Amino acid sequence: MQCFLLLMLLTMVFGQPMERTLYLTGKHHRNVVSIRTRKHIRNWGDNHFCAGSILSARWVLTSGCCVSTLPASTPSKVSTRKNLRVVLFTRRRLKRPADKNIFGVEQVVLDKVGDGDCSKLALLKLERPIIGQKFAMKLPTQKMNTTWLCRTLGWGRIYFNGPYSNDLLLLTTQESPDCKAHCGGCLCMGSYTGRGNMCQLDLGSPLFCGDFVYGVARQAHNSEEEGFMEYTSTFHKLKFIERTLNSARSQRKYTEFFIIITLILNWVLMA
C-alpha cells in the first residue's frame, strides 16, 4: 500500500507538463503573442501595447521597453507583473480568444546589459505552461547575413500615427544601409518591397529569418513616407537568453529532487 501511494505521488510530480523547447513549424503567426494590461479600456483588445514571441512552453521574448519603461502607446500608467496579460494564438487583436489562450505573467526577467532600456530584452515567464502546441521559435546559431530577406510580424498601426490594426501585419524586410542602428547589438531593417512603413510595427515584434528569430523590435525611426525599425539582435543576446532558461531548468530540477527526497523519507518513516 505504501509503495502504491509513493508511485502515485511520483506520477503526480512527473506527470505535470514539462518545460521544454518547442519548435517552429513555419506558421510564424502562431509564434507571435499580444502583450496587454489586465483589463481592457472600452472594448476587448484595446489594451494591447506590445508584441512578443514564444520562446518555450513557459517563456515569451519581448523588448525591455515593454516592461521597464512607459511606451507612448501604453494605455495604462503601470505595467506590473500582476497587470500583464499575454494572449496567444490570435491573429485578430479585437477578437476575444478562448480563455485557455490568455496567460498571466509570473515573472519578468530583464537583461541588465544594453544601450538604454529599449535595447534590452525581456523574458516573461507565463503562469502556466503552453500545452499541446509546437510553435516556439528557434534561436540563431550564426550572425545574420545582410543579404537575407526576413519577415517581421505585429499588429502595429494601419497608417502613420493611425489606430492599431485588428489583423496581424506581416512585412518582408532586409537590413538597410541607409539606416544606422543606435546600439552595437542592434539591426536596422527597412521594407524590402517599399510597401508598408516599418514605423507602424509594435515594439517587441519578432524578426524571422527563415525559421529563426533574429531580432526583437526596439525603436522606430519615424518617417511619414519611409520608416526603419531597429531590432535588438537575439544572436548578440544569446548568453542572457540561455542563462535565464538554464537557471529556470536548474531550479525546476532542484525542486523535483527535493520532492523526491521528501517522498522517500516519508515512505521510510511510515515503513
PDB file of N, CA, C and O in Angstrom, residues 151-178:
ATOM      1  N   ARG A 151      11.245  38.395 -42.327  1.00  0.00           N
ATOM      2  CA  ARG A 151       9.858  38.827 -42.133  1.00  0.00           C
ATOM      3  C   ARG A 151       9.660  39.281 -40.692  1.00  0.00           C
ATOM      4  O   ARG A 151      10.255  38.721 -39.780  1.00  0.00           O
ATOM      5  N   THR A 152       8.829  40.271 -40.546  1.00  0.00           N
ATOM      6  CA  THR A 152       8.502  40.752 -39.207  1.00  0.00           C
ATOM      7  C   THR A 152       6.986  40.829 -39.079  1.00  0.00           C
ATOM      8  O   THR A 152       6.285  41.142 -40.051  1.00  0.00           O
ATOM      9  N   LEU A 153       6.479  40.507 -37.901  1.00  0.00           N
ATOM     10  CA  LEU A 153       5.039  40.462 -37.666  1.00  0.00           C
ATOM     11  C   LEU A 153       4.665  41.221 -36.412  1.00  0.00           C
ATOM     12  O   LEU A 153       5.407  41.226 -35.432  1.00  0.00           O
ATOM     13  N   GLY A 154       3.513  41.840 -36.454  1.00  0.00           N
ATOM     14  CA  GLY A 154       2.977  42.553 -35.301  1.00  0.00           C
ATOM     15  C   GLY A 154       1.658  43.184 -35.693  1.00  0.00           C
ATOM     16  O   GLY A 154       1.279  43.172 -36.868  1.00  0.00           O
ATOM     17  N   TRP A 155       0.971  43.758 -34.733  1.00  0.00           N
ATOM     18  CA  TRP A 155      -0.298  44.401 -35.065  1.00  0.00           C
ATOM     19  C   TRP A 155      -0.032  45.827 -35.525  1.00  0.00           C
ATOM     20  O   TRP A 155      -0.437  46.213 -36.604  1.00  0.00           O
ATOM     21  N   GLY A 156       0.645  46.599 -34.769  1.00  0.00           N
ATOM     22  CA  GLY A 156       1.069  47.910 -35.231  1.00  0.00           C
ATOM     23  C   GLY A 156      -0.075  48.830 -35.630  1.00  0.00           C
ATOM     24  O   GLY A 156      -1.236  48.619 -35.288  1.00  0.00           O
ATOM     25  N   ARG A 157       0.280  49.847 -36.406  1.00  0.00           N
ATOM     26  CA  ARG A 157      -0.695  50.861 -36.817  1.00  0.00           C
ATOM     27  C   ARG A 157      -1.009  50.731 -38.303  1.00  0.00           C
ATOM     28  O   ARG A 157      -0.144  50.374 -39.097  1.00  0.00           O
ATOM     29  N   ILE A 158      -2.240  51.044 -38.657  1.00  0.00           N
ATOM     30  CA  ILE A 158      -2.684  50.884 -40.034  1.00  0.00           C
ATOM     31  C   ILE A 158      -1.971  51.878 -40.946  1.00  0.00           C
ATOM     32  O   ILE A 158      -1.603  51.561 -42.071  1.00  0.00           O
ATOM     33  N   TYR A 159      -1.756  53.097 -40.458  1.00  0.00           N
ATOM     34  CA  TYR A 159      -1.013  54.113 -41.218  1.00  0.00           C
ATOM     35  C   TYR A 159      -0.293  54.995 -40.209  1.00  0.00           C
ATOM     36  O   TYR A 159      -0.465  54.851 -39.002  1.00  0.00           O
ATOM     37  N   PHE A 160       0.538  55.908 -40.681  1.00  0.00           N
ATOM     38  CA  PHE A 160       1.378  56.723 -39.814  1.00  0.00           C
ATOM     39  C   PHE A 160       0.544  57.453 -38.764  1.00  0.00           C
ATOM     40  O   PHE A 160      -0.387  58.189 -39.081  1.00  0.00           O
ATOM     41  N   ASN A 161       0.867  57.184 -37.483  1.00  0.00           N
ATOM     42  CA  ASN A 161       0.151  57.761 -36.345  1.00  0.00           C
ATOM     43  C   ASN A 161      -1.334  57.401 -36.322  1.00  0.00           C
ATOM     44  O   ASN A 161      -2.138  58.090 -35.689  1.00  0.00           O
ATOM     45  N   GLY A 162      -1.691  56.339 -37.010  1.00  0.00           N
ATOM     46  CA  GLY A 162      -3.091  55.919 -37.044  1.00  0.00           C
ATOM     47  C   GLY A 162      -3.416  54.921 -35.950  1.00  0.00           C
ATOM     48  O   GLY A 162      -2.601  54.664 -35.051  1.00  0.00           O
ATOM     49  N   PRO A 163      -4.604  54.323 -36.003  1.00  0.00           N
ATOM     50  CA  PRO A 163      -5.012  53.340 -34.986  1.00  0.00           C
ATOM     51  C   PRO A 163      -4.302  52.006 -35.194  1.00  0.00           C
ATOM     52  O   PRO A 163      -3.776  51.720 -36.279  1.00  0.00           O
ATOM     53  N   TYR A 164      -4.317  51.178 -34.156  1.00  0.00           N
ATOM     54  CA  TYR A 164      -3.748  49.848 -34.266  1.00  0.00           C
ATOM     55  C   TYR A 164      -4.588  48.992 -35.219  1.00  0.00           C
ATOM     56  O   TYR A 164      -5.805  49.111 -35.290  1.00  0.00           O
ATOM     57  N   SER A 165      -3.895  48.097 -35.916  1.00  0.00           N
ATOM     58  CA  SER A 165      -4.569  47.170 -36.813  1.00  0.00           C
ATOM     59  C   SER A 165      -5.275  46.083 -36.008  1.00  0.00           C
ATOM     60  O   SER A 165      -4.803  45.669 -34.949  1.00  0.00           O
ATOM     61  N   ASN A 166      -6.406  45.622 -36.521  1.00  0.00           N
ATOM     62  CA  ASN A 166      -7.083  44.483 -35.916  1.00  0.00           C
ATOM     63  C   ASN A 166      -6.405  43.186 -36.341  1.00  0.00           C
ATOM     64  O   ASN A 166      -6.275  42.253 -35.551  1.00  0.00           O
ATOM     65  N   ASP A 167      -5.942  43.131 -37.589  1.00  0.00           N
ATOM     66  CA  ASP A 167      -5.294  41.932 -38.128  1.00  0.00           C
ATOM     67  C   ASP A 167      -3.780  42.011 -37.979  1.00  0.00           C
ATOM     68  O   ASP A 167      -3.188  43.090 -38.066  1.00  0.00           O
ATOM     69  N   LEU A 168      -3.176  40.865 -37.783  1.00  0.00           N
ATOM     70  CA  LEU A 168      -1.728  40.765 -37.683  1.00  0.00           C
ATOM     71  C   LEU A 168      -1.088  41.187 -39.006  1.00  0.00           C
ATOM     72  O   LEU A 168      -1.487  40.743 -40.075  1.00  0.00           O
ATOM     73  N   LEU A 169      -0.102  42.096 -38.933  1.00  0.00           N
ATOM     74  CA  LEU A 169       0.568  42.614 -40.116  1.00  0.00           C
ATOM     75  C   LEU A 169       1.877  41.869 -40.354  1.00  0.00           C
ATOM     76  O   LEU A 169       2.573  41.513 -39.413  1.00  0.00           O
ATOM     77  N   LEU A 170       2.210  41.641 -41.617  1.00  0.00           N
ATOM     78  CA  LEU A 170       3.468  40.997 -41.982  1.00  0.00           C
ATOM     79  C   LEU A 170       4.183  41.841 -43.019  1.00  0.00           C
ATOM     80  O   LEU A 170       3.581  42.287 -43.998  1.00  0.00           O
ATOM     81  N   LEU A 171       5.475  42.092 -42.815  1.00  0.00           N
ATOM     82  CA  LEU A 171       6.286  42.837 -43.772  1.00  0.00           C
ATOM     83  C   LEU A 171       7.550  42.053 -44.097  1.00  0.00           C
ATOM     84  O   LEU A 171       8.170  41.475 -43.206  1.00  0.00           O
ATOM     85  N   THR A 172       7.907  42.027 -45.376  1.00  0.00           N
ATOM     86  CA  THR A 172       9.194  41.473 -45.789  1.00  0.00           C
ATOM     87  C   THR A 172      10.237  42.565 -45.653  1.00  0.00           C
ATOM     88  O   THR A 172      10.028  43.699 -46.098  1.00  0.00           O
ATOM     89  N   THR A 173      11.358  42.233 -45.026  1.00  0.00           N
ATOM     90  CA  THR A 173      12.319  43.272 -44.666  1.00  0.00           C
ATOM     91  C   THR A 173      13.751  42.798 -44.888  1.00  0.00           C
ATOM     92  O   THR A 173      14.023  41.598 -44.990  1.00  0.00           O
ATOM     93  N   GLN A 174      14.658  43.754 -44.971  1.00  0.00           N
ATOM     94  CA  GLN A 174      16.075  43.466 -45.157  1.00  0.00           C
ATOM     95  C   GLN A 174      16.877  44.540 -44.447  1.00  0.00           C
ATOM     96  O   GLN A 174      16.432  45.688 -44.331  1.00  0.00           O
ATOM     97  N   GLU A 175      18.061  44.163 -43.964  1.00  0.00           N
ATOM     98  CA  GLU A 175      18.894  45.147 -43.291  1.00  0.00           C
ATOM     99  C   GLU A 175      19.220  46.281 -44.260  1.00  0.00           C
ATOM    100  O   GLU A 175      19.607  46.040 -45.412  1.00  0.00           O
ATOM    101  N   SER A 176      19.070  47.529 -43.798  1.00  0.00           N
ATOM    102  CA  SER A 176      19.192  48.682 -44.681  1.00  0.00           C
ATOM    103  C   SER A 176      20.512  49.415 -44.491  1.00  0.00           C
ATOM    104  O   SER A 176      20.882  49.744 -43.358  1.00  0.00           O
ATOM    105  N   PRO A 177      21.231  49.717 -45.604  1.00  0.00           N
ATOM    106  CA  PRO A 177      22.458  50.506 -45.494  1.00  0.00           C
ATOM    107  C   PRO A 177      22.174  51.993 -45.265  1.00  0.00           C
ATOM    108  O   PRO A 177      23.073  52.769 -44.932  1.00  0.00           O
ATOM    109  N   ASP A 178      20.908  52.393 -45.465  1.00  0.00           N
ATOM    110  CA  ASP A 178      20.526  53.799 -45.307  1.00  0.00           C
ATOM    111  C   ASP A 178      20.173  54.163 -43.873  1.00  0.00           C
ATOM    112  O   ASP A 178      19.845  55.308 -43.584  1.00  0.00           O
TER     113      ASP A 178
END
